[in-house]
Amino acid sequence: MSGDALSQDPAEMARRIDTTKAHSARVYDVFLGGKDNYPVDRAAAAAALAANPRGYLDVRHNRDFMRRAVSRLAGRDGIRQFLDVGTGLPTAENVHQIAQRILPETRVVYVDNDPVVLAHARALLTSGPEGRTDYIDADFKNPAQILEQAAKTLDFDQPIALCLVAILHFVEDQQAHPIVRELVEALPAGSRIILSHLTDEMHPEPMRAVQRTYTERGFTFVFRSRPEVERFFTEVPGVRLDEPGVVPVHRWHPGPAPAPPAIEPEDFEALDDIEKIRYRDINDVTDADINVYGATGTKA
């Protein structure tokens, strides 16, 4: 176990949890049908859904992009190490579950600094017997700490996949680019980058309405265009974008998404709009629904 993250006093962790303000990890959990959130997070999710009623498809397809990317890197390219920064709350099909099903010896390090995530970190640490998972309680804005702690589990002489999934739109440019550069420069040759990012480039009006609902609640929320997302790859020497480049997430090596849980029609209709999300089939997605770019890259 990295550091003393899981040995902290539960009372101390509870003091770190602010239930009066929405938190990005917990709002994301709401959209994924999770239970580890508070009324303030559900209110933020409901406001975003009111601004963009099919916006849940962004969240769900972002998660499905992650599933396909990890599966591809492990299954086709043999990547056996993953550094997932900005993990969020554990939910079905975390990175280690996907990768270790393909390569049981895979090592995965999760990084987050939200106390709610920390409180549930043990759920992330259920590695198969041949692999290993670990959790670092660290801020994305402290890449040196992340790298130092990750080196206790990951071998930095062997390729590592750096996962930056739906995290960079919470960080301003002046911080985001130097942090990504520092993390990527520390990776050995053959390493990979998995990155997704919200944009208002395709459907500006509903996305800016969503942005307002978050900024009113104190979030930093930065949309970036395709060229701006490409910069996270192209400005680091030796990194190249993989095919098909930066594309809407549902168009990145597309494939059918897993079916949602079964529910009786009358039970479904009794749910509120937020609760219905986890039961909706996301395979009916169209280009008009998606506002998230996804891409992978390779470090030479």
mmCIF file with all atom_site columns, N, CA, C and O in Angstrom, residues 68-80 82 103 161-162 192-194 242 252 296-297:
data_model
loop_
_atom_site.group_PDB
_atom_site.id
_atom_site.type_symbol
_atom_site.label_atom_id
_atom_site.label_alt_id
_atom_site.label_comp_id
_atom_site.label_asym_id
_atom_site.label_entity_id
_atom_site.label_seq_id
_atom_site.pdbx_PDB_ins_code
_atom_site.Cartn_x
_atom_site.Cartn_y
_atom_site.Cartn_z
_atom_site.occupancy
_atom_site.B_iso_or_equiv
_atom_site.pdbx_formal_charge
_atom_site.auth_seq_id
_atom_site.auth_comp_id
_atom_site.auth_asym_id
_atom_site.auth_atom_id
_atom_site.pdbx_PDB_model_num
ATOM 1  N N  . ARG A 1 68  ? -12.359 0.457  -23.565 1.00 0.00 ? 68  ARG A N  1
ATOM 2  C CA . ARG A 1 68  ? -11.806 -0.001 -24.839 1.00 0.00 ? 68  ARG A CA 1
ATOM 3  C C  . ARG A 1 68  ? -10.316 0.286  -24.936 1.00 0.00 ? 68  ARG A C  1
ATOM 4  O O  . ARG A 1 68  ? -9.543  -0.523 -25.467 1.00 0.00 ? 68  ARG A O  1
ATOM 5  N N  . ALA A 1 69  ? -9.891  1.455  -24.439 1.00 0.00 ? 69  ALA A N  1
ATOM 6  C CA . ALA A 1 69  ? -8.481  1.815  -24.530 1.00 0.00 ? 69  ALA A CA 1
ATOM 7  C C  . ALA A 1 69  ? -7.612  0.893  -23.676 1.00 0.00 ? 69  ALA A C  1
ATOM 8  O O  . ALA A 1 69  ? -6.575  0.407  -24.123 1.00 0.00 ? 69  ALA A O  1
ATOM 9  N N  . VAL A 1 70  ? -8.038  0.655  -22.427 1.00 0.00 ? 70  VAL A N  1
ATOM 10 C CA . VAL A 1 70  ? -7.271  -0.253 -21.562 1.00 0.00 ? 70  VAL A CA 1
ATOM 11 C C  . VAL A 1 70  ? -7.254  -1.655 -22.158 1.00 0.00 ? 70  VAL A C  1
ATOM 12 O O  . VAL A 1 70  ? -6.209  -2.318 -22.196 1.00 0.00 ? 70  VAL A O  1
ATOM 13 N N  . SER A 1 71  ? -8.386  -2.106 -22.673 1.00 0.00 ? 71  SER A N  1
ATOM 14 C CA . SER A 1 71  ? -8.448  -3.436 -23.281 1.00 0.00 ? 71  SER A CA 1
ATOM 15 C C  . SER A 1 71  ? -7.511  -3.535 -24.478 1.00 0.00 ? 71  SER A C  1
ATOM 16 O O  . SER A 1 71  ? -6.813  -4.546 -24.650 1.00 0.00 ? 71  SER A O  1
ATOM 17 N N  . ARG A 1 72  ? -7.480  -2.501 -25.284 1.00 0.00 ? 72  ARG A N  1
ATOM 18 C CA . ARG A 1 72  ? -6.634  -2.509 -26.486 1.00 0.00 ? 72  ARG A CA 1
ATOM 19 C C  . ARG A 1 72  ? -5.157  -2.494 -26.120 1.00 0.00 ? 72  ARG A C  1
ATOM 20 O O  . ARG A 1 72  ? -4.351  -3.246 -26.678 1.00 0.00 ? 72  ARG A O  1
ATOM 21 N N  . LEU A 1 73  ? -4.791  -1.640 -25.166 1.00 0.00 ? 73  LEU A N  1
ATOM 22 C CA . LEU A 1 73  ? -3.381  -1.539 -24.797 1.00 0.00 ? 73  LEU A CA 1
ATOM 23 C C  . LEU A 1 73  ? -2.889  -2.808 -24.122 1.00 0.00 ? 73  LEU A C  1
ATOM 24 O O  . LEU A 1 73  ? -1.754  -3.243 -24.348 1.00 0.00 ? 73  LEU A O  1
ATOM 25 N N  . ALA A 1 74  ? -3.734  -3.408 -23.288 1.00 0.00 ? 74  ALA A N  1
ATOM 26 C CA . ALA A 1 74  ? -3.332  -4.660 -22.642 1.00 0.00 ? 74  ALA A CA 1
ATOM 27 C C  . ALA A 1 74  ? -3.369  -5.825 -23.625 1.00 0.00 ? 74  ALA A C  1
ATOM 28 O O  . ALA A 1 74  ? -2.418  -6.598 -23.725 1.00 0.00 ? 74  ALA A O  1
ATOM 29 N N  . GLY A 1 75  ? -4.470  -5.942 -24.376 1.00 0.00 ? 75  GLY A N  1
ATOM 30 C CA . GLY A 1 75  ? -4.672  -7.114 -25.219 1.00 0.00 ? 75  GLY A CA 1
ATOM 31 C C  . GLY A 1 75  ? -3.854  -7.113 -26.484 1.00 0.00 ? 75  GLY A C  1
ATOM 32 O O  . GLY A 1 75  ? -3.269  -8.137 -26.864 1.00 0.00 ? 75  GLY A O  1
ATOM 33 N N  . ARG A 1 76  ? -3.767  -5.977 -27.162 1.00 0.00 ? 76  ARG A N  1
ATOM 34 C CA . ARG A 1 76  ? -3.041  -5.926 -28.432 1.00 0.00 ? 76  ARG A CA 1
ATOM 35 C C  . ARG A 1 76  ? -1.570  -5.595 -28.242 1.00 0.00 ? 76  ARG A C  1
ATOM 36 O O  . ARG A 1 76  ? -0.697  -6.127 -28.928 1.00 0.00 ? 76  ARG A O  1
ATOM 37 N N  . ASP A 1 77  ? -1.282  -4.693 -27.281 1.00 0.00 ? 77  ASP A N  1
ATOM 38 C CA . ASP A 1 77  ? 0.067   -4.153 -27.142 1.00 0.00 ? 77  ASP A CA 1
ATOM 39 C C  . ASP A 1 77  ? 0.820   -4.694 -25.939 1.00 0.00 ? 77  ASP A C  1
ATOM 40 O O  . ASP A 1 77  ? 1.998   -4.373 -25.748 1.00 0.00 ? 77  ASP A O  1
ATOM 41 N N  . GLY A 1 78  ? 0.170   -5.476 -25.100 1.00 0.00 ? 78  GLY A N  1
ATOM 42 C CA . GLY A 1 78  ? 0.860   -6.123 -23.987 1.00 0.00 ? 78  GLY A CA 1
ATOM 43 C C  . GLY A 1 78  ? 1.285   -5.210 -22.862 1.00 0.00 ? 78  GLY A C  1
ATOM 44 O O  . GLY A 1 78  ? 2.205   -5.548 -22.096 1.00 0.00 ? 78  GLY A O  1
ATOM 45 N N  . ILE A 1 79  ? 0.616   -4.052 -22.707 1.00 0.00 ? 79  ILE A N  1
ATOM 46 C CA . ILE A 1 79  ? 0.961   -3.138 -21.609 1.00 0.00 ? 79  ILE A CA 1
ATOM 47 C C  . ILE A 1 79  ? 0.517   -3.774 -20.292 1.00 0.00 ? 79  ILE A C  1
ATOM 48 O O  . ILE A 1 79  ? -0.642  -4.148 -20.126 1.00 0.00 ? 79  ILE A O  1
ATOM 49 N N  . ARG A 1 80  ? 1.443   -3.846 -19.351 1.00 0.00 ? 80  ARG A N  1
ATOM 50 C CA . ARG A 1 80  ? 1.188   -4.533 -18.077 1.00 0.00 ? 80  ARG A CA 1
ATOM 51 C C  . ARG A 1 80  ? 1.237   -3.598 -16.871 1.00 0.00 ? 80  ARG A C  1
ATOM 52 O O  . ARG A 1 80  ? 1.214   -4.059 -15.734 1.00 0.00 ? 80  ARG A O  1
ATOM 53 N N  . PHE A 1 82  ? -0.270  0.335  -15.444 1.00 0.00 ? 82  PHE A N  1
ATOM 54 C CA . PHE A 1 82  ? -1.150  1.488  -15.659 1.00 0.00 ? 82  PHE A CA 1
ATOM 55 C C  . PHE A 1 82  ? -1.065  2.423  -14.466 1.00 0.00 ? 82  PHE A C  1
ATOM 56 O O  . PHE A 1 82  ? -1.111  1.979  -13.313 1.00 0.00 ? 82  PHE A O  1
ATOM 57 N N  . LEU A 1 103 ? -4.416  -9.628 -18.863 1.00 0.00 ? 103 LEU A N  1
ATOM 58 C CA . LEU A 1 103 ? -3.058  -9.963 -18.420 1.00 0.00 ? 103 LEU A CA 1
ATOM 59 C C  . LEU A 1 103 ? -3.072  -9.984 -16.893 1.00 0.00 ? 103 LEU A C  1
ATOM 60 O O  . LEU A 1 103 ? -2.953  -8.939 -16.257 1.00 0.00 ? 103 LEU A O  1
ATOM 61 N N  . ALA A 1 161 ? 1.220   2.765  -19.015 1.00 0.00 ? 161 ALA A N  1
ATOM 62 C CA . ALA A 1 161 ? 0.145   3.554  -19.616 1.00 0.00 ? 161 ALA A CA 1
ATOM 63 C C  . ALA A 1 161 ? -0.335  4.574  -18.599 1.00 0.00 ? 161 ALA A C  1
ATOM 64 O O  . ALA A 1 161 ? -0.796  4.210  -17.514 1.00 0.00 ? 161 ALA A O  1
ATOM 65 N N  . LEU A 1 162 ? -0.206  5.840  -18.934 1.00 0.00 ? 162 LEU A N  1
ATOM 66 C CA . LEU A 1 162 ? -0.674  6.940  -18.094 1.00 0.00 ? 162 LEU A CA 1
ATOM 67 C C  . LEU A 1 162 ? -2.108  7.262  -18.490 1.00 0.00 ? 162 LEU A C  1
ATOM 68 O O  . LEU A 1 162 ? -2.374  7.643  -19.634 1.00 0.00 ? 162 LEU A O  1
ATOM 69 N N  . ARG A 1 192 ? 2.524   4.597  -22.904 1.00 0.00 ? 192 ARG A N  1
ATOM 70 C CA . ARG A 1 192 ? 1.349   5.075  -23.622 1.00 0.00 ? 192 ARG A CA 1
ATOM 71 C C  . ARG A 1 192 ? 0.611   6.118  -22.798 1.00 0.00 ? 192 ARG A C  1
ATOM 72 O O  . ARG A 1 192 ? 0.768   6.185  -21.571 1.00 0.00 ? 192 ARG A O  1
ATOM 73 N N  . ILE A 1 193 ? -0.197  6.899  -23.454 1.00 0.00 ? 193 ILE A N  1
ATOM 74 C CA . ILE A 1 193 ? -1.054  7.882  -22.812 1.00 0.00 ? 193 ILE A CA 1
ATOM 75 C C  . ILE A 1 193 ? -2.487  7.598  -23.243 1.00 0.00 ? 193 ILE A C  1
ATOM 76 O O  . ILE A 1 193 ? -2.752  7.425  -24.438 1.00 0.00 ? 193 ILE A O  1
ATOM 77 N N  . ILE A 1 194 ? -3.399  7.527  -22.280 1.00 0.00 ? 194 ILE A N  1
ATOM 78 C CA . ILE A 1 194 ? -4.831  7.439  -22.542 1.00 0.00 ? 194 ILE A CA 1
ATOM 79 C C  . ILE A 1 194 ? -5.444  8.725  -22.011 1.00 0.00 ? 194 ILE A C  1
ATOM 80 O O  . ILE A 1 194 ? -5.317  9.024  -20.823 1.00 0.00 ? 194 ILE A O  1
ATOM 81 N N  . ASP A 1 242 ? -1.597  8.123  -31.560 1.00 0.00 ? 242 ASP A N  1
ATOM 82 C CA . ASP A 1 242 ? -1.977  6.884  -32.230 1.00 0.00 ? 242 ASP A CA 1
ATOM 83 C C  . ASP A 1 242 ? -3.184  7.141  -33.132 1.00 0.00 ? 242 ASP A C  1
ATOM 84 O O  . ASP A 1 242 ? -3.940  8.097  -32.932 1.00 0.00 ? 242 ASP A O  1
ATOM 85 N N  . TRP A 1 252 ? -13.689 6.373  -31.279 1.00 0.00 ? 252 TRP A N  1
ATOM 86 C CA . TRP A 1 252 ? -12.337 5.839  -31.081 1.00 0.00 ? 252 TRP A CA 1
ATOM 87 C C  . TRP A 1 252 ? -12.442 4.307  -31.037 1.00 0.00 ? 252 TRP A C  1
ATOM 88 O O  . TRP A 1 252 ? -12.941 3.754  -30.070 1.00 0.00 ? 252 TRP A O  1
ATOM 89 N N  . THR A 1 296 ? -5.212  8.151  -27.727 1.00 0.00 ? 296 THR A N  1
ATOM 90 C CA . THR A 1 296 ? -4.061  7.535  -27.070 1.00 0.00 ? 296 THR A CA 1
ATOM 91 C C  . THR A 1 296 ? -2.812  7.968  -27.823 1.00 0.00 ? 296 THR A C  1
ATOM 92 O O  . THR A 1 296 ? -2.857  8.340  -29.006 1.00 0.00 ? 296 THR A O  1
ATOM 93 N N  . GLY A 1 297 ? -1.688  7.899  -27.136 1.00 0.00 ? 297 GLY A N  1
ATOM 94 C CA . GLY A 1 297 ? -0.416  8.232  -27.746 1.00 0.00 ? 297 GLY A CA 1
ATOM 95 C C  . GLY A 1 297 ? 0.664   7.277  -27.289 1.00 0.00 ? 297 GLY A C  1
ATOM 96 O O  . GLY A 1 297 ? 0.489   6.524  -26.316 1.00 0.00 ? 297 GLY A O  1
#
